[in-house]
Amino acid sequence: MRVLAALSGGVDSAVAAARAVDAGHDVVGVHMALSRTRDQFRTGSRGCCSIEDAGDARRAADVLGIPYYVWDLSEQFEQTVVADFLSEYEAGRTPNPCVRCNEHIKFAALLDKAVALGFDAVCTGHYARIVVRDDGTRELHRALDAAKDQSYVLAVMGPERLARSMFPLGDVPSKEVTRAEAAARGLSVSAKPDSYDICFVADGDTQGFLRARLGSQPGDIVDSDGEVVGEHDGAYAYTVGQRRGLALGRPAADGKPRYVLSIEPVNNRVVVGSADELLVDVVAADRAVWFGTPSADLECSVQVRAHGVPVAARARVAGDSVEVTLADGLRGVAPGQSLVLFDGTRVLGQATVTSSRRAAVAAS
Amino acid sequence: MPVTVYLDHAATTPMLPGAVRALTDEMTRTGNPSSLHGSGRAARRVVEESRESLAAALGARPSDVLWTSGGTEADNLAVKGLFWARRREDPTRRRILVSAVEHHAVLDPAFWMAEHTGAELVLLPVDSDGVLDVDALRDELDRHGEQAALLSVMWANNEVGALQPLDEVVSLARRYGVPVHADAVQAVGQVPVDFAASGLDAMTVSGHKVGGPGGTGALLARRGLDLMPVQHGGGQERGVRSGTLDAALLVSFAAAVDEAVAARPVVAPRIAALRDELVAGVLAAVPDAQLRGPVDTARRLPFNAHFTFPGCEGDSLLYLLDSAGIEASTGSACQAGVPRPSHVLLAMGVDEHDARGALRFSLGHTSSADDVAALVATLPAVVDRARAAGLAGVR
């Protein structure tokens, strides 16, 4: 197969590309340039977007003996991932830009261009497994190494994109094994640190980035009874479940810590309350993407954030909406987050959280 | 992988056999040309004979030749050295005049000087063929000629091949006592280059573009031209360009220039005919391709062809050609690996969208009719596919 290996400049994508070469594929390395502004290129701490990272990617391609290109997808990235990031926060929701990047860039703009140029598949260094059934059906599964599993951020791609994807690292037992393999292959990125920050937010300062792009919008912080307990400089800078950085003037009556319960963009309010009030057991989501046709009523486990623990749930599916009832309550479920449904290790589908509640409260 | 078809001679061209021989022969000998003993004397003799040979091939005097590490260093020395020397003599001369289509080796030092040393940068416009607008130069000199420190206009453009009107440039600049530098890196071996006859004050040449070794170049600087040193050290090259000279590299460089210049009357017409075939073939195979640079082949480099392909990304074209064994170039530099629309095309008035679909095919001494035929046969499918991919990127 003709395989396009997306090379971020990190160790995972380099080893993934190497494995694709070993498998006998005709591999070409492509590094995505996602920003045009020089200072962002120059900040080397974010793992994929600096000149150094592009150089590391090229060096890896040279070691593997494959051609290497840089594709400028910065315009599409700004118009989809960054724009979505801003508008979601502005609307009081909590976006996951890595999910949006997989949805709009890696397995869309990059994949479409690759297919148009004659490639059969895109290979990335994501930790997830593709299982091909006897009937040819392809399934997306969690990685062997649960600590590195990235199936949560990949679920958004849906079955057609999965058919043109390749994740050679899905069965790696641990990141250390990937690093050892990189070192053995002479890839100089073998000891490069992992990246965690959002790639387009310099210094990891998300609040500063949002303030710079969205401006100051002062408003009230209120408790669940509507009483004003503090002030904020922009409701968009808060996330459901957030505890730190609230800077409330006086302690709560019960003396317990308070958390962000919800963000109300319409009246520019941030609502805070106790940890108990954060607990939900019913989550509604829409824009569902399914691998195969789901039954209308299914037992599954769900995950609402990238490094979250899966929770047993029962899901009711209607059109592209889904409502899940959790066996145990979850804290900090925010609108905008991705809800991913699993059957064991298999990804059933994903949807975007619209609301959540506590069934007991709703019933009363 | 099919046989490689190399159509990127303007990037670098295979070394000429004579240059390889001269290099390898001399590499077996030891001697620093600055040393006084026998080995040093022998090396110096080789360096000076090379200097005489290079000068003779290019219509210069041996004392005009300043060896450098390549074209970029020679361009930097010309821009910075001329500016500083002129300003020392007359502090009001602060304007650096360069054409908007110069190579980055001239443009970037000029921008740097403006940013760091108080120079005023004047980018001279070009017409839609990429040829300097002489009226604009005349106007600039009429108004600010007394403040001009230097003028740099390339002999021929490296992307679109446009030959520049250096005769007019030199005669205009003379009236105002403005020294003129020309980057002639692409011109040597393709068109007649005679430094003395040109009236230029300084001229850049490079080794690897004419079949010599990489890491070699020279600035021809008219004797008496005031040039501030940029690289200080052991005082080699009139004290203007310090650094130990490498006899083997220089004898090979001189041999290549000598051979390229001597062969030019035969080689250039042969390659020009191939290039004309290439242009006709490409336009027939891809009717909406647009030839950039002068259509009149007498006004462009004989080894150069440059097109834009509407709706295509240059890097898609490059990839598809490369995977078919055909090596070409977009002709312009990348920024951090990201292909950017060429400043040359933008200066010619090509819009950014069209400029993205640029591809340069440059021929050289090893080019054959088979190369052209392979390109013409491959191109239509490549362009179709690149066009589809270009649309795929737009959502």
PDB file of N, CA and C in Angstrom, chain B residues 124-167:
ATOM      1  N   LEU B 124      13.203  47.548  -5.821  1.00  0.00           N
ATOM      2  CA  LEU B 124      12.856  48.056  -7.145  1.00  0.00           C
ATOM      3  C   LEU B 124      11.878  47.104  -7.832  1.00  0.00           C
ATOM      4  N   PRO B 125      10.810  47.633  -8.394  1.00  0.00           N
ATOM      5  CA  PRO B 125       9.778  46.774  -8.982  1.00  0.00           C
ATOM      6  C   PRO B 125      10.226  46.123 -10.294  1.00  0.00           C
ATOM      7  N   VAL B 126       9.518  45.064 -10.651  1.00  0.00           N
ATOM      8  CA  VAL B 126       9.760  44.382 -11.927  1.00  0.00           C
ATOM      9  C   VAL B 126       8.447  44.325 -12.703  1.00  0.00           C
ATOM     10  N   ASP B 127       8.554  44.012 -13.982  1.00  0.00           N
ATOM     11  CA  ASP B 127       7.328  43.880 -14.784  1.00  0.00           C
ATOM     12  C   ASP B 127       6.782  42.458 -14.657  1.00  0.00           C
ATOM     13  N   SER B 128       5.744  42.155 -15.412  1.00  0.00           N
ATOM     14  CA  SER B 128       5.088  40.857 -15.260  1.00  0.00           C
ATOM     15  C   SER B 128       5.949  39.701 -15.772  1.00  0.00           C
ATOM     16  N   ASP B 129       7.046  40.019 -16.467  1.00  0.00           N
ATOM     17  CA  ASP B 129       7.994  38.981 -16.883  1.00  0.00           C
ATOM     18  C   ASP B 129       9.108  38.778 -15.857  1.00  0.00           C
ATOM     19  N   GLY B 130       9.127  39.630 -14.840  1.00  0.00           N
ATOM     20  CA  GLY B 130      10.186  39.517 -13.845  1.00  0.00           C
ATOM     21  C   GLY B 130      11.415  40.340 -14.197  1.00  0.00           C
ATOM     22  N   VAL B 131      11.261  41.255 -15.171  1.00  0.00           N
ATOM     23  CA  VAL B 131      12.374  42.098 -15.604  1.00  0.00           C
ATOM     24  C   VAL B 131      12.290  43.440 -14.872  1.00  0.00           C
ATOM     25  N   LEU B 132      13.453  43.907 -14.414  1.00  0.00           N
ATOM     26  CA  LEU B 132      13.509  45.166 -13.669  1.00  0.00           C
ATOM     27  C   LEU B 132      12.832  46.303 -14.434  1.00  0.00           C
ATOM     28  N   ASP B 133      12.072  47.094 -13.708  1.00  0.00           N
ATOM     29  CA  ASP B 133      11.441  48.291 -14.258  1.00  0.00           C
ATOM     30  C   ASP B 133      12.489  49.411 -14.249  1.00  0.00           C
ATOM     31  N   VAL B 134      13.093  49.645 -15.410  1.00  0.00           N
ATOM     32  CA  VAL B 134      14.211  50.599 -15.499  1.00  0.00           C
ATOM     33  C   VAL B 134      13.733  52.020 -15.207  1.00  0.00           C
ATOM     34  N   ASP B 135      12.498  52.317 -15.603  1.00  0.00           N
ATOM     35  CA  ASP B 135      11.968  53.661 -15.324  1.00  0.00           C
ATOM     36  C   ASP B 135      11.876  53.912 -13.820  1.00  0.00           C
ATOM     37  N   ALA B 136      11.481  52.881 -13.102  1.00  0.00           N
ATOM     38  CA  ALA B 136      11.383  53.034 -11.651  1.00  0.00           C
ATOM     39  C   ALA B 136      12.759  53.260 -11.044  1.00  0.00           C
ATOM     40  N   LEU B 137      13.765  52.556 -11.588  1.00  0.00           N
ATOM     41  CA  LEU B 137      15.132  52.760 -11.116  1.00  0.00           C
ATOM     42  C   LEU B 137      15.582  54.188 -11.422  1.00  0.00           C
ATOM     43  N   ARG B 138      15.295  54.640 -12.639  1.00  0.00           N
ATOM     44  CA  ARG B 138      15.695  55.998 -13.042  1.00  0.00           C
ATOM     45  C   ARG B 138      15.042  57.019 -12.115  1.00  0.00           C
ATOM     46  N   ASP B 139      13.782  56.803 -11.850  1.00  0.00           N
ATOM     47  CA  ASP B 139      13.040  57.709 -10.985  1.00  0.00           C
ATOM     48  C   ASP B 139      13.639  57.738  -9.577  1.00  0.00           C
ATOM     49  N   GLU B 140      13.942  56.560  -9.069  1.00  0.00           N
ATOM     50  CA  GLU B 140      14.538  56.466  -7.732  1.00  0.00           C
ATOM     51  C   GLU B 140      15.875  57.214  -7.695  1.00  0.00           C
ATOM     52  N   LEU B 141      16.698  56.994  -8.739  1.00  0.00           N
ATOM     53  CA  LEU B 141      18.016  57.625  -8.752  1.00  0.00           C
ATOM     54  C   LEU B 141      17.895  59.134  -8.961  1.00  0.00           C
ATOM     55  N   ASP B 142      16.943  59.547  -9.792  1.00  0.00           N
ATOM     56  CA  ASP B 142      16.754  60.980 -10.006  1.00  0.00           C
ATOM     57  C   ASP B 142      16.400  61.671  -8.697  1.00  0.00           C
ATOM     58  N   ARG B 143      15.602  60.986  -7.896  1.00  0.00           N
ATOM     59  CA  ARG B 143      15.143  61.620  -6.661  1.00  0.00           C
ATOM     60  C   ARG B 143      16.127  61.435  -5.498  1.00  0.00           C
ATOM     61  N   HIS B 144      16.703  60.218  -5.409  1.00  0.00           N
ATOM     62  CA  HIS B 144      17.511  59.921  -4.221  1.00  0.00           C
ATOM     63  C   HIS B 144      18.885  59.359  -4.570  1.00  0.00           C
ATOM     64  N   GLY B 145      19.358  59.575  -5.797  1.00  0.00           N
ATOM     65  CA  GLY B 145      20.628  58.989  -6.225  1.00  0.00           C
ATOM     66  C   GLY B 145      21.791  59.359  -5.317  1.00  0.00           C
ATOM     67  N   GLU B 146      21.747  60.569  -4.776  1.00  0.00           N
ATOM     68  CA  GLU B 146      22.845  61.031  -3.912  1.00  0.00           C
ATOM     69  C   GLU B 146      22.888  60.269  -2.593  1.00  0.00           C
ATOM     70  N   GLN B 147      21.776  59.637  -2.247  1.00  0.00           N
ATOM     71  CA  GLN B 147      21.731  58.895  -0.975  1.00  0.00           C
ATOM     72  C   GLN B 147      21.916  57.390  -1.160  1.00  0.00           C
ATOM     73  N   ALA B 148      22.112  56.977  -2.401  1.00  0.00           N
ATOM     74  CA  ALA B 148      22.217  55.533  -2.645  1.00  0.00           C
ATOM     75  C   ALA B 148      23.621  55.035  -2.301  1.00  0.00           C
ATOM     76  N   ALA B 149      23.689  53.981  -1.494  1.00  0.00           N
ATOM     77  CA  ALA B 149      24.976  53.396  -1.133  1.00  0.00           C
ATOM     78  C   ALA B 149      25.384  52.320  -2.129  1.00  0.00           C
ATOM     79  N   LEU B 150      24.427  51.566  -2.589  1.00  0.00           N
ATOM     80  CA  LEU B 150      24.713  50.522  -3.562  1.00  0.00           C
ATOM     81  C   LEU B 150      23.446  50.078  -4.273  1.00  0.00           C
ATOM     82  N   LEU B 151      23.668  49.403  -5.396  1.00  0.00           N
ATOM     83  CA  LEU B 151      22.569  48.884  -6.197  1.00  0.00           C
ATOM     84  C   LEU B 151      22.913  47.438  -6.539  1.00  0.00           C
ATOM     85  N   SER B 152      21.979  46.525  -6.286  1.00  0.00           N
ATOM     86  CA  SER B 152      22.230  45.129  -6.625  1.00  0.00           C
ATOM     87  C   SER B 152      21.082  44.597  -7.469  1.00  0.00           C
ATOM     88  N   VAL B 153      21.420  44.193  -8.670  1.00  0.00           N
ATOM     89  CA  VAL B 153      20.432  43.613  -9.594  1.00  0.00           C
ATOM     90  C   VAL B 153      21.056  42.368 -10.203  1.00  0.00           C
ATOM     91  N   MET B 154      20.378  41.256 -10.100  1.00  0.00           N
ATOM     92  CA  MET B 154      20.945  39.991 -10.566  1.00  0.00           C
ATOM     93  C   MET B 154      21.080  39.962 -12.093  1.00  0.00           C
ATOM     94  N   TRP B 155      22.027  39.156 -12.574  1.00  0.00           N
ATOM     95  CA  TRP B 155      22.233  39.045 -14.029  1.00  0.00           C
ATOM     96  C   TRP B 155      21.010  38.365 -14.648  1.00  0.00           C
ATOM     97  N   ALA B 156      20.574  37.312 -14.004  1.00  0.00           N
ATOM     98  CA  ALA B 156      19.392  36.586 -14.491  1.00  0.00           C
ATOM     99  C   ALA B 156      18.692  35.993 -13.275  1.00  0.00           C
ATOM    100  N   ASN B 157      17.381  35.993 -13.320  1.00  0.00           N
ATOM    101  CA  ASN B 157      16.628  35.492 -12.169  1.00  0.00           C
ATOM    102  C   ASN B 157      16.663  33.973 -12.100  1.00  0.00           C
ATOM    103  N   ASN B 158      16.862  33.476 -10.874  1.00  0.00           N
ATOM    104  CA  ASN B 158      17.015  32.034 -10.693  1.00  0.00           C
ATOM    105  C   ASN B 158      15.704  31.269 -10.775  1.00  0.00           C
ATOM    106  N   GLU B 159      14.572  31.936 -10.594  1.00  0.00           N
ATOM    107  CA  GLU B 159      13.299  31.215 -10.656  1.00  0.00           C
ATOM    108  C   GLU B 159      12.706  31.233 -12.058  1.00  0.00           C
ATOM    109  N   VAL B 160      12.465  32.436 -12.582  1.00  0.00           N
ATOM    110  CA  VAL B 160      11.767  32.528 -13.872  1.00  0.00           C
ATOM    111  C   VAL B 160      12.712  32.795 -15.035  1.00  0.00           C
ATOM    112  N   GLY B 161      14.019  32.906 -14.749  1.00  0.00           N
ATOM    113  CA  GLY B 161      15.009  32.966 -15.821  1.00  0.00           C
ATOM    114  C   GLY B 161      15.148  34.299 -16.530  1.00  0.00           C
ATOM    115  N   ALA B 162      14.457  35.334 -16.046  1.00  0.00           N
ATOM    116  CA  ALA B 162      14.487  36.619 -16.756  1.00  0.00           C
ATOM    117  C   ALA B 162      15.882  37.245 -16.700  1.00  0.00           C
ATOM    118  N   LEU B 163      16.411  37.587 -17.891  1.00  0.00           N
ATOM    119  CA  LEU B 163      17.680  38.317 -17.961  1.00  0.00           C
ATOM    120  C   LEU B 163      17.395  39.782 -17.644  1.00  0.00           C
ATOM    121  N   GLN B 164      18.276  40.380 -16.871  1.00  0.00           N
ATOM    122  CA  GLN B 164      18.023  41.748 -16.417  1.00  0.00           C
ATOM    123  C   GLN B 164      18.791  42.766 -17.269  1.00  0.00           C
ATOM    124  N   PRO B 165      18.263  43.955 -17.427  1.00  0.00           N
ATOM    125  CA  PRO B 165      18.882  44.984 -18.299  1.00  0.00           C
ATOM    126  C   PRO B 165      20.081  45.650 -17.619  1.00  0.00           C
ATOM    127  N   LEU B 166      21.169  44.882 -17.450  1.00  0.00           N
ATOM    128  CA  LEU B 166      22.294  45.389 -16.663  1.00  0.00           C
ATOM    129  C   LEU B 166      23.000  46.574 -17.326  1.00  0.00           C
ATOM    130  N   ASP B 167      23.005  46.618 -18.678  1.00  0.00           N
ATOM    131  CA  ASP B 167      23.651  47.753 -19.348  1.00  0.00           C
ATOM    132  C   ASP B 167      23.017  49.061 -18.904  1.00  0.00           C
TER     133      ASP B 167
END
